[in-house]
Amino acid sequence: MAERQDRGRVEINLDECKGCQLCITVCPVNCLEVTTKLNKQGYLPVDYKGSGCTGCGLCYYACPEPGAITVFRLKKSA
Amino acid sequence: MSAPVYEPYLRKPKTFYEQYERKSGDPTVTHYCPGCGHGELHKMIAEAIEDLEIADRTVFISPVGCSVFAYYYFDTGNVQAAHGRAPAVGTGVQRARPHSIVISYQGDGDLAAIGLNEILQAANRGEHMAVFFVNNAIYGMTGGQMAPTTLPGMHTTTSPGGRDPRKAGNPLRLCELISQLDAPVYVARGALSGPKHILRTRKLVRKALQAQVERRGFTFVEVLSACPTGWGMNPPDAHKWILEKMAEFFPLEVFVDKTDSEPEPFEIPEEPPAEKLHELLRISTAGQVTFSPSQPVEPKYANPRIKVAGFGGQGVLLLGLGLAQCGMMEGRKVSWLPSYGPEMRGGTAHCHVNVSDHEIGSPLISRPTVVVAMNQPSLEKFEPQLVEGGLLIVNTSMVPKEPSRSDLDVLKIPASDMAKELGNPRAANMIILGAYAAYTGMIGKETALASLNTLIKRKHLVDLNRKAIELGWEFGTKARG
Ligand SMILES: Cc1ncc(C[n+]2csc(CCOP(=O)(O)OP(=O)(O)O)c2C)c(N)n1
Ligand code: SF4
Ligand code: SF4
Ligand code: SF4
């Protein structure tokens, strides 16, 4: 199978995000974007574009909200 | 072809509570503004605590400032300290529980203004604690006033024309100050801005906590941190401002690092034994005996929370000490907490006394079960605080008015007049001690008399006070019926 798999993936809990966009400023591959629907706190949350993540974790450390971002890494197949 | 499998790599640290139970607000998110540096640093600390597996023995001291509510988030031990006093509270925690990991988390108003003394003294003593110092160049919580760390020219609500160093001095560089002291083992400054410095700051945090695990001593990590609200900037701009402006004034360096050397063995200093303490404090233990409670105590008089109040000079503090001393001699737990009016003499004074069969949580008493009113103002002030059916002892020689409540157990005793007859009006306090002892059965007569050996420093007065206790005892016995 030739198709390249992303090394990482992020999940953003849209209701815990405060829309500060710090994650966007640090993502080296620009794979995060602001959404257009207000969340329950009244912020425009950021979400994963759906592809390109390297699993570097920078967005996680730049994000002030404890539970907003979870970073996943591709499991190395044996 | 199976679908790719992704594993969680970074998720909410387990050190945080799952839900933040608090009075108001959404329990799934912090109370911090969008983009606030406190949240970022909280996460790094929480991650390190989890990785080092120290949550169960960590005591997190929250300051006053925006992070006052840190205890809502960290599933560790928590204490919230008065403004600037976190290092002093941390010192107490560390001394009482030497195996705990103490974290003093403080803002720049808290640490560098009102708490400057505490932090320097704790650093100089080399207390075993990790201090995390959030430098956001401003008082965040109170609406953006100038802090000791506000940059020259920076506009705040209290420096609307920009900070003028000719009037307000230059910003305090805390790392530089603290690294002048001998004791600190690790002093470093990081910044929560840009990938490189965010990751570096994470390392500083981990190093400081690792040093606590290794029992190395005092560690201090300053973090340049965004306060977008106070600075009037959006979070990305605030982050840029940290590296462009703040870091110029506050260099991002490691100032002290003694963490590579072999740590000194961690020893908990031994307390001197009791006999030695008596000797050091020049307390005579000759003739001291322990008494067992002489009579059964009615449940309503057991474990009393007592407030003794009167004029300064009426011996209310000594009466309180006497009650505690007797309780101690009978093997009970006791506490005594004096409270002075602004005047040393002639003003009002009162004290709080606990005598209990159990450990005492707080020496402070807000709902007493016993009130001793030596004068009229004390009756007026403390009668309302008594629990229902509580015991009110009134020195009727000085209290013309009747108590206003009808539910109370009242013992009226003209103690000052009785003392005058004995030859010294100041013995009224010991008359009351005797009366209380007999009336409630809480203190044996022999105990009360023997307590005078410790209580009365001037030996020629012991005899007079013995007589006072005997007189009070007689009165209390009769009143008990
Ligand atoms: C004894 C006392 N004085 C003043 C205050 C008012 N006060 C509350 S927070 C604060 C400043 C906090 O600023 P900082 O330590 O920089 O923390 P931040 O809010 O920026 O995180 C002040 C002066 C107080 N609560 N207690
Ligand atoms: S993990 Fe790295 S690459 Fe993936 S979204 Fe976060 S910052 Fe971007
Ligand atoms: S950094 Fe966190 S809170 Fe801020 S926009 Fe990104 S996910 Fe949301
Ligand atoms: S006022 Fe500043 S320090 Fe306080 S929560 Fe908001 S951004 Fe953070």
Short mmCIF file of N, CA and C in Angstrom, two decimals, chain B residues 188-274:
data_model
loop_
_atom_site.label_atom_id
_atom_site.label_comp_id
_atom_site.label_asym_id
_atom_site.label_seq_id
_atom_site.Cartn_x
_atom_site.Cartn_y
_atom_site.Cartn_z
N ALA B 188 16.03 29.22 37.61
CA ALA B 188 16.00 29.33 36.15
C ALA B 188 14.78 30.12 35.70
N ARG B 189 14.91 30.73 34.51
CA ARG B 189 13.78 31.48 33.96
C ARG B 189 13.44 30.94 32.58
N GLY B 190 12.17 30.67 32.37
CA GLY B 190 11.69 30.22 31.07
C GLY B 190 10.62 31.16 30.56
N ALA B 191 10.11 30.87 29.38
CA ALA B 191 9.05 31.69 28.80
C ALA B 191 8.03 30.80 28.11
N LEU B 192 6.77 31.14 28.30
CA LEU B 192 5.71 30.39 27.62
C LEU B 192 5.38 31.13 26.34
N SER B 193 6.20 30.93 25.35
CA SER B 193 6.06 31.65 24.09
C SER B 193 6.89 30.97 23.02
N GLY B 194 6.24 30.55 21.98
CA GLY B 194 6.98 29.93 20.86
C GLY B 194 7.42 28.51 21.21
N PRO B 195 7.44 27.62 20.20
CA PRO B 195 7.73 26.20 20.43
C PRO B 195 9.00 25.96 21.24
N LYS B 196 10.07 26.64 20.89
CA LYS B 196 11.35 26.35 21.53
C LYS B 196 11.27 26.63 23.04
N HIS B 197 10.76 27.79 23.38
CA HIS B 197 10.77 28.15 24.80
C HIS B 197 9.68 27.42 25.59
N ILE B 198 8.60 27.09 24.93
CA ILE B 198 7.57 26.32 25.63
C ILE B 198 8.15 24.96 26.03
N LEU B 199 8.83 24.31 25.09
CA LEU B 199 9.41 22.99 25.41
C LEU B 199 10.54 23.12 26.43
N ARG B 200 11.31 24.22 26.32
CA ARG B 200 12.39 24.42 27.31
C ARG B 200 11.79 24.63 28.71
N THR B 201 10.72 25.40 28.78
CA THR B 201 10.10 25.66 30.09
C THR B 201 9.60 24.36 30.70
N ARG B 202 9.05 23.51 29.84
CA ARG B 202 8.59 22.20 30.32
C ARG B 202 9.76 21.46 31.00
N LYS B 203 10.93 21.56 30.41
CA LYS B 203 12.09 20.88 31.00
C LYS B 203 12.48 21.50 32.34
N LEU B 204 12.41 22.83 32.44
CA LEU B 204 12.76 23.49 33.70
C LEU B 204 11.82 23.02 34.81
N VAL B 205 10.54 22.95 34.47
CA VAL B 205 9.54 22.52 35.45
C VAL B 205 9.87 21.10 35.94
N ARG B 206 10.18 20.24 35.00
CA ARG B 206 10.45 18.84 35.38
C ARG B 206 11.72 18.74 36.22
N LYS B 207 12.70 19.55 35.86
CA LYS B 207 13.96 19.51 36.60
C LYS B 207 13.74 19.95 38.05
N ALA B 208 12.95 21.00 38.20
CA ALA B 208 12.70 21.52 39.56
C ALA B 208 11.99 20.47 40.41
N LEU B 209 11.02 19.78 39.82
CA LEU B 209 10.30 18.78 40.61
C LEU B 209 11.15 17.53 40.84
N GLN B 210 11.94 17.17 39.84
CA GLN B 210 12.86 16.05 40.02
C GLN B 210 13.80 16.34 41.20
N ALA B 211 14.26 17.59 41.29
CA ALA B 211 15.16 17.97 42.39
C ALA B 211 14.47 17.83 43.75
N GLN B 212 13.15 18.05 43.77
CA GLN B 212 12.41 17.86 45.03
C GLN B 212 12.37 16.38 45.38
N VAL B 213 12.15 15.56 44.37
CA VAL B 213 12.11 14.12 44.62
C VAL B 213 13.47 13.66 45.16
N GLU B 214 14.53 14.27 44.65
CA GLU B 214 15.87 13.90 45.11
C GLU B 214 16.25 14.62 46.40
N ARG B 215 15.33 15.40 46.95
CA ARG B 215 15.56 16.08 48.22
C ARG B 215 16.75 17.02 48.18
N ARG B 216 16.81 17.83 47.12
CA ARG B 216 17.98 18.68 46.99
C ARG B 216 17.84 20.01 47.70
N GLY B 217 16.62 20.54 47.81
CA GLY B 217 16.45 21.81 48.49
C GLY B 217 15.54 22.76 47.74
N PHE B 218 15.89 24.03 47.77
CA PHE B 218 15.02 25.08 47.23
C PHE B 218 15.23 25.25 45.73
N THR B 219 14.14 25.15 44.97
CA THR B 219 14.24 25.38 43.53
C THR B 219 13.27 26.49 43.14
N PHE B 220 13.69 27.29 42.18
CA PHE B 220 12.91 28.47 41.80
C PHE B 220 12.85 28.56 40.28
N VAL B 221 11.67 28.44 39.73
CA VAL B 221 11.52 28.57 38.28
C VAL B 221 10.57 29.71 37.98
N GLU B 222 11.11 30.73 37.35
CA GLU B 222 10.29 31.87 36.93
C GLU B 222 9.83 31.61 35.50
N VAL B 223 8.58 31.95 35.23
CA VAL B 223 8.04 31.71 33.90
C VAL B 223 7.42 33.00 33.37
N LEU B 224 7.96 33.51 32.27
CA LEU B 224 7.34 34.67 31.63
C LEU B 224 6.07 34.17 30.95
N SER B 225 4.96 34.80 31.31
CA SER B 225 3.68 34.17 31.02
C SER B 225 2.68 35.22 30.55
N ALA B 226 1.82 34.83 29.62
CA ALA B 226 0.91 35.81 29.03
C ALA B 226 -0.29 36.11 29.92
N CYS B 227 -0.66 37.38 29.99
CA CYS B 227 -1.93 37.80 30.56
C CYS B 227 -2.62 38.65 29.49
N PRO B 228 -3.19 37.96 28.48
CA PRO B 228 -3.77 38.71 27.36
C PRO B 228 -4.81 39.73 27.82
N THR B 229 -5.58 39.38 28.85
CA THR B 229 -6.63 40.28 29.32
C THR B 229 -6.01 41.55 29.91
N GLY B 230 -5.05 41.36 30.80
CA GLY B 230 -4.42 42.51 31.45
C GLY B 230 -3.62 43.36 30.47
N TRP B 231 -3.06 42.71 29.47
CA TRP B 231 -2.24 43.46 28.51
C TRP B 231 -3.08 44.05 27.38
N GLY B 232 -4.34 43.66 27.29
CA GLY B 232 -5.18 44.15 26.20
C GLY B 232 -4.71 43.67 24.84
N MET B 233 -4.31 42.42 24.75
CA MET B 233 -3.83 41.87 23.47
C MET B 233 -4.56 40.56 23.21
N ASN B 234 -4.57 40.13 21.93
CA ASN B 234 -5.08 38.79 21.70
C ASN B 234 -3.97 37.80 22.05
N PRO B 235 -4.33 36.55 22.35
CA PRO B 235 -3.32 35.60 22.85
C PRO B 235 -2.10 35.43 21.94
N PRO B 236 -2.25 35.27 20.62
CA PRO B 236 -1.03 35.12 19.81
C PRO B 236 -0.11 36.35 19.91
N ASP B 237 -0.69 37.55 19.92
CA ASP B 237 0.14 38.75 20.06
C ASP B 237 0.81 38.80 21.43
N ALA B 238 0.05 38.39 22.44
CA ALA B 238 0.61 38.39 23.79
C ALA B 238 1.82 37.45 23.84
N HIS B 239 1.69 36.31 23.21
CA HIS B 239 2.81 35.37 23.19
C HIS B 239 4.03 35.97 22.50
N LYS B 240 3.80 36.68 21.41
CA LYS B 240 4.92 37.31 20.69
C LYS B 240 5.58 38.35 21.58
N TRP B 241 4.75 39.11 22.29
CA TRP B 241 5.25 40.20 23.14
C TRP B 241 6.19 39.68 24.23
N ILE B 242 5.91 38.46 24.69
CA ILE B 242 6.77 37.89 25.73
C ILE B 242 8.21 37.79 25.24
N LEU B 243 8.41 37.22 24.06
CA LEU B 243 9.78 37.04 23.57
C LEU B 243 10.38 38.35 23.07
N GLU B 244 9.52 39.19 22.47
CA GLU B 244 10.07 40.43 21.91
C GLU B 244 10.41 41.45 22.99
N LYS B 245 9.56 41.59 24.00
CA LYS B 245 9.76 42.66 24.98
C LYS B 245 10.22 42.14 26.35
N MET B 246 9.48 41.19 26.88
CA MET B 246 9.79 40.78 28.25
C MET B 246 11.16 40.11 28.35
N ALA B 247 11.43 39.22 27.38
CA ALA B 247 12.66 38.45 27.47
C ALA B 247 13.90 39.34 27.34
N GLU B 248 13.70 40.51 26.77
CA GLU B 248 14.81 41.44 26.66
C GLU B 248 15.22 41.92 28.06
N PHE B 249 14.23 42.13 28.88
CA PHE B 249 14.52 42.61 30.23
C PHE B 249 14.80 41.47 31.19
N PHE B 250 14.14 40.34 30.93
CA PHE B 250 14.27 39.18 31.83
C PHE B 250 14.96 38.05 31.07
N PRO B 251 16.28 37.98 31.09
CA PRO B 251 16.97 36.98 30.27
C PRO B 251 16.57 35.55 30.62
N LEU B 252 16.45 34.73 29.56
CA LEU B 252 15.99 33.35 29.75
C LEU B 252 17.21 32.47 29.98
N GLU B 253 17.57 32.35 31.24
CA GLU B 253 18.80 31.62 31.57
C GLU B 253 18.57 30.65 32.72
N VAL B 254 19.54 29.77 32.88
CA VAL B 254 19.60 28.99 34.11
C VAL B 254 20.67 29.68 34.96
N PHE B 255 20.27 30.19 36.11
CA PHE B 255 21.18 31.01 36.91
C PHE B 255 21.96 30.17 37.92
N VAL B 256 21.30 29.18 38.47
CA VAL B 256 21.96 28.30 39.42
C VAL B 256 21.54 26.88 39.09
N ASP B 257 22.48 25.97 39.04
CA ASP B 257 22.12 24.57 38.88
C ASP B 257 23.12 23.70 39.62
N LYS B 258 22.70 23.29 40.81
CA LYS B 258 23.56 22.40 41.59
C LYS B 258 22.97 20.99 41.61
N THR B 259 22.17 20.69 40.57
CA THR B 259 21.45 19.42 40.62
C THR B 259 22.27 18.25 40.08
N ASP B 260 23.47 18.54 39.60
CA ASP B 260 24.28 17.43 39.11
C ASP B 260 25.11 16.79 40.21
N SER B 261 25.36 17.59 41.26
CA SER B 261 26.20 17.05 42.33
C SER B 261 25.41 16.01 43.13
N GLU B 262 26.14 15.25 43.88
CA GLU B 262 25.54 14.26 44.77
C GLU B 262 24.66 14.99 45.79
N PRO B 263 23.36 14.66 45.91
CA PRO B 263 22.56 15.39 46.88
C PRO B 263 23.01 15.11 48.31
N GLU B 264 22.91 16.14 49.14
CA GLU B 264 23.25 15.92 50.55
C GLU B 264 22.20 15.01 51.16
N PRO B 265 22.63 14.15 52.09
CA PRO B 265 21.63 13.26 52.69
C PRO B 265 20.51 14.07 53.34
N PHE B 266 19.29 13.65 53.09
CA PHE B 266 18.14 14.38 53.62
C PHE B 266 17.86 13.92 55.04
N GLU B 267 18.10 14.81 55.96
CA GLU B 267 17.88 14.44 57.35
C GLU B 267 16.79 15.33 57.93
N ILE B 268 15.91 14.71 58.65
CA ILE B 268 14.90 15.48 59.36
C ILE B 268 15.50 15.82 60.72
N PRO B 269 15.71 17.12 60.98
CA PRO B 269 16.36 17.46 62.25
C PRO B 269 15.57 16.92 63.42
N GLU B 270 16.28 16.37 64.39
CA GLU B 270 15.62 15.80 65.57
C GLU B 270 15.16 16.92 66.49
N GLU B 271 13.99 16.74 67.07
CA GLU B 271 13.53 17.67 68.10
C GLU B 271 14.26 17.33 69.39
N PRO B 272 14.61 18.33 70.19
CA PRO B 272 15.18 17.98 71.49
C PRO B 272 14.13 17.25 72.33
N PRO B 273 14.55 16.31 73.17
CA PRO B 273 13.58 15.62 74.01
C PRO B 273 12.94 16.58 75.01
N ALA B 274 11.79 16.20 75.53
CA ALA B 274 11.01 17.09 76.39
C ALA B 274 11.83 17.65 77.56
#
